[in-house]
């Protein structure tokens, strides 16, 4: 149990375009979802926390107008990187919390974004 | 401030035992997590400790001392597939995970 999927697994886009990444909890209801970014050989950096039906809470230094998060249901959260630039190229990982093992965060497989 | 410290890199031999230490300072405490992350992949959950003591789960064990702000992950009978980064994360009073930078474990034959 506790499976989290992410789509797409990898994406290459041109500078200035927008990219949407989906995160789904497949077998449990995720009351909270987290979006992380990880640059090569660096630790996970929390970008934002989203609770179903409410606005996401962004970490300091993360532009909410650039990284749009929508947590429309208990099983789906989306991250849209608007007007992507090469410096946004990174590994984006979502995690979800909920169900009986409420303390644990279960991670999606990640999305590797490359902006040309 | 909140801080997690763990060694950057460790090397061990296949079949041996290795202990990865983690010290933490958080605003409140709701548990200590260990995750394993292979290169290019997302982290996977290994263990969760909220009470003092040792939790054993197969070849992996995790220990917590709340009074010392200290935890370790013990890996026995090391296998080549255990080569990965091991992330320590403490949950603060707001139930938010504070992540360490990870310990890269290199296993040699």
Coordinates of N, CA, C and O in Angstrom, one line a residue, chain B residues 19-88:
Chain B
X19 N 27.4 2.0 10.6 CA 26.5 2.8 11.4 C 26.5 4.3 10.9 O 27.6 4.9 10.9
X20 N 25.4 4.8 10.6 CA 25.3 6.2 10.1 C 24.7 7.0 11.2 O 23.5 6.8 11.5
X21 N 25.4 8.0 11.7 CA 24.9 8.8 12.8 C 24.2 10.1 12.3 O 24.5 10.6 11.2
X22 N 23.3 10.6 13.1 CA 22.6 11.8 12.8 C 22.3 12.5 14.1 O 21.8 11.9 15.1
X23 N 22.6 13.8 14.2 CA 22.2 14.6 15.3 C 21.2 15.7 14.8 O 21.3 16.1 13.7
X24 N 20.3 16.1 15.7 CA 19.3 17.0 15.2 C 19.0 18.0 16.3 O 19.2 17.8 17.5
X25 N 18.5 19.2 15.8 CA 18.0 20.3 16.7 C 16.8 20.8 16.0 O 16.9 21.3 14.9
X26 N 15.7 20.6 16.7 CA 14.4 21.1 16.1 C 13.6 21.8 17.1 O 13.7 21.6 18.3
X27 N 12.6 22.6 16.6 CA 11.6 23.2 17.5 C 10.5 22.2 17.7 O 9.6 22.0 16.9
X28 N 10.6 21.6 18.9 CA 9.7 20.5 19.1 C 10.2 19.2 18.4 O 11.0 19.3 17.5
X29 N 9.6 18.1 18.7 CA 10.0 16.9 18.1 C 8.8 15.9 18.0 O 8.2 15.6 19.0
X30 N 8.6 15.4 16.8 CA 7.6 14.4 16.6 C 8.1 13.2 15.9 O 7.3 12.5 15.2
X31 N 9.4 12.9 16.0 CA 9.9 11.7 15.4 C 11.0 11.9 14.5 O 11.3 13.0 14.0
X32 N 11.8 10.8 14.3 CA 13.0 10.8 13.4 C 12.8 9.7 12.4 O 12.5 8.6 12.6
X33 N 13.1 10.2 11.1 CA 12.9 9.3 10.0 C 14.2 9.0 9.3 O 15.1 9.9 9.3
X34 N 14.3 7.8 8.7 CA 15.4 7.5 7.8 C 14.9 7.1 6.5 O 13.9 6.3 6.4
X35 N 15.4 7.7 5.4 CA 15.0 7.3 4.1 C 16.3 6.9 3.3 O 17.4 7.4 3.6
X36 N 16.1 6.0 2.3 CA 17.2 5.6 1.4 C 16.9 6.2 0.1 O 15.7 6.2 -0.4
X37 N 17.9 6.7 -0.6 CA 17.7 7.3 -1.9 C 18.9 6.8 -2.8 O 20.0 7.2 -2.6
X38 N 18.5 6.1 -3.8 CA 19.4 5.7 -4.9 C 19.6 6.8 -5.9 O 18.6 7.6 -6.0
X39 N 20.7 6.9 -6.5 CA 21.0 8.0 -7.4 C 19.9 8.1 -8.5 O 19.6 7.1 -9.1
X40 N 19.4 9.3 -8.7 CA 18.4 9.5 -9.7 C 17.0 9.1 -9.3 O 16.1 9.1 -10.2
X41 N 16.8 8.6 -8.1 CA 15.5 8.1 -7.7 C 15.0 8.9 -6.5 O 15.7 9.6 -5.8
X42 N 13.7 8.7 -6.2 CA 13.1 9.4 -5.1 C 13.4 8.6 -3.8 O 13.8 7.4 -3.9
X43 N 13.4 9.2 -2.7 CA 13.6 8.5 -1.4 C 12.6 7.5 -1.1 O 11.4 7.6 -1.5
X44 N 13.0 6.4 -0.4 CA 12.1 5.4 0.1 C 12.2 5.3 1.6 O 13.3 5.4 2.1
X45 N 11.1 5.1 2.2 CA 11.0 5.1 3.7 C 11.7 3.9 4.2 O 11.5 2.7 3.7
X46 N 12.5 4.1 5.3 CA 13.2 3.0 5.9 C 12.7 2.8 7.3 O 12.4 1.6 7.7
X47 N 12.6 3.9 8.1 CA 12.3 3.7 9.5 C 11.8 5.0 10.1 O 12.0 6.1 9.6
X48 N 11.1 4.8 11.3 CA 10.5 5.9 12.0 C 10.7 5.6 13.5 O 10.3 4.6 14.0
X49 N 11.3 6.5 14.3 CA 11.5 6.4 15.7 C 10.9 7.6 16.4 O 11.2 8.7 16.0
X50 N 10.1 7.3 17.4 CA 9.6 8.5 18.2 C 9.9 8.3 19.7 O 9.9 9.2 20.4
X51 N 10.1 7.0 20.0 CA 10.5 6.7 21.4 C 12.0 6.3 21.5 O 12.5 5.8 20.5
X52 N 12.6 6.5 22.6 CA 14.0 6.1 22.8 C 14.2 4.6 22.6 O 13.3 3.8 23.0
X53 N 15.3 4.2 22.0 CA 15.6 2.8 21.9 C 15.9 2.4 20.4 O 16.0 3.2 19.5
X54 N 16.0 1.1 20.3 CA 16.4 0.5 19.0 C 15.2 -0.2 18.4 O 14.5 -0.9 19.0
X55 N 15.0 0.1 17.1 CA 14.0 -0.5 16.3 C 14.7 -1.4 15.2 O 15.4 -0.8 14.4
X56 N 14.4 -2.7 15.3 CA 15.1 -3.6 14.3 C 14.1 -4.0 13.2 O 13.0 -4.4 13.5
X57 N 14.6 -4.0 12.0 CA 13.8 -4.4 10.9 C 14.7 -5.1 9.9 O 15.2 -4.4 9.0
X58 N 14.8 -6.4 10.0 CA 15.7 -7.1 9.1 C 17.1 -6.7 9.3 O 17.7 -6.6 10.4
X59 N 17.8 -6.4 8.2 CA 19.2 -6.0 8.2 C 19.4 -4.6 8.7 O 20.5 -4.2 9.0
X60 N 18.3 -3.8 8.7 CA 18.4 -2.4 9.1 C 17.8 -2.2 10.5 O 16.8 -2.7 10.8
X61 N 18.5 -1.4 11.3 CA 18.0 -1.0 12.6 C 18.2 0.5 12.8 O 19.1 1.0 12.2
X62 N 17.3 1.1 13.6 CA 17.4 2.5 13.8 C 17.3 2.8 15.3 O 16.5 2.2 16.0
X63 N 18.1 3.7 15.8 CA 18.2 4.0 17.2 C 17.9 5.4 17.5 O 18.3 6.3 16.6
X64 N 17.3 5.7 18.6 CA 17.0 7.1 18.9 C 17.2 7.4 20.4 O 16.9 6.6 21.2
X65 N 17.9 8.6 20.6 CA 18.0 9.1 22.0 C 17.5 10.5 21.9 O 18.2 11.4 21.4
X66 N 16.3 10.7 22.5 CA 15.7 12.1 22.5 C 16.5 13.1 23.3 O 16.6 14.2 23.0
X67 N 17.0 12.6 24.5 CA 17.7 13.5 25.4 C 19.0 14.0 24.7 O 19.4 15.1 25.0
X68 N 19.6 13.2 23.9 CA 20.8 13.6 23.2 C 20.6 14.2 21.8 O 21.6 14.6 21.2
X69 N 19.4 14.1 21.3 CA 19.1 14.6 20.0 C 20.0 13.8 19.0 O 20.6 14.4 18.1
X70 N 19.9 12.5 19.1 CA 20.8 11.7 18.3 C 20.1 10.4 17.8 O 19.3 9.8 18.5
X71 N 20.5 10.0 16.6 CA 19.9 8.8 16.1 C 21.0 8.1 15.2 O 22.0 8.8 14.8
X72 N 20.9 6.9 15.0 CA 21.8 6.2 14.1 C 21.0 5.2 13.3 O 20.0 4.6 13.8
X73 N 21.5 4.9 12.1 CA 20.9 3.8 11.3 C 22.0 2.8 11.2 O 23.2 3.1 10.8
X74 N 21.7 1.5 11.5 CA 22.7 0.5 11.5 C 22.3 -0.5 10.3 O 21.2 -1.0 10.3
X75 N 23.3 -0.7 9.5 CA 23.1 -1.6 8.3 C 24.0 -2.8 8.5 O 25.2 -2.7 8.6
X76 N 23.4 -4.0 8.6 CA 24.2 -5.3 8.7 C 24.3 -6.0 7.4 O 23.5 -5.8 6.5
X77 N 25.3 -6.9 7.4 CA 25.4 -7.8 6.2 C 25.3 -7.0 4.9 O 24.5 -7.3 4.0
X78 N 26.1 -6.0 4.8 CA 26.0 -5.0 3.7 C 26.1 -5.8 2.3 O 26.8 -6.7 2.1
X79 N 25.2 -5.3 1.4 CA 25.2 -5.8 0.1 C 25.5 -4.6 -0.9 O 25.3 -3.4 -0.5
X80 N 25.9 -4.9 -2.1 CA 26.3 -3.9 -3.0 C 25.1 -3.0 -3.3 O 25.2 -1.8 -3.5
X81 N 23.9 -3.5 -3.3 CA 22.7 -2.7 -3.6 C 22.4 -1.7 -2.5 O 21.5 -0.8 -2.6
X82 N 23.1 -1.8 -1.3 CA 22.9 -0.8 -0.3 C 23.6 0.5 -0.5 O 23.5 1.4 0.2
X83 N 24.4 0.5 -1.6 CA 25.1 1.7 -2.0 C 24.0 2.7 -2.4 O 23.3 2.6 -3.3
X84 N 23.9 3.8 -1.6 CA 22.9 4.8 -1.8 C 23.2 6.0 -0.8 O 24.1 5.9 -0.1
X85 N 22.3 7.0 -0.9 CA 22.4 8.0 0.1 C 21.3 7.7 1.1 O 20.2 7.3 0.8
X86 N 21.7 8.0 2.4 CA 20.7 7.8 3.5 C 20.4 9.1 4.1 O 21.3 9.8 4.6
X87 N 19.1 9.4 4.1 CA 18.7 10.7 4.6 C 18.0 10.6 5.9 O 17.2 9.8 6.2
X88 N 18.5 11.5 6.8 CA 17.9 11.6 8.2 C 17.0 12.8 8.2 O 17.3 13.8 7.6

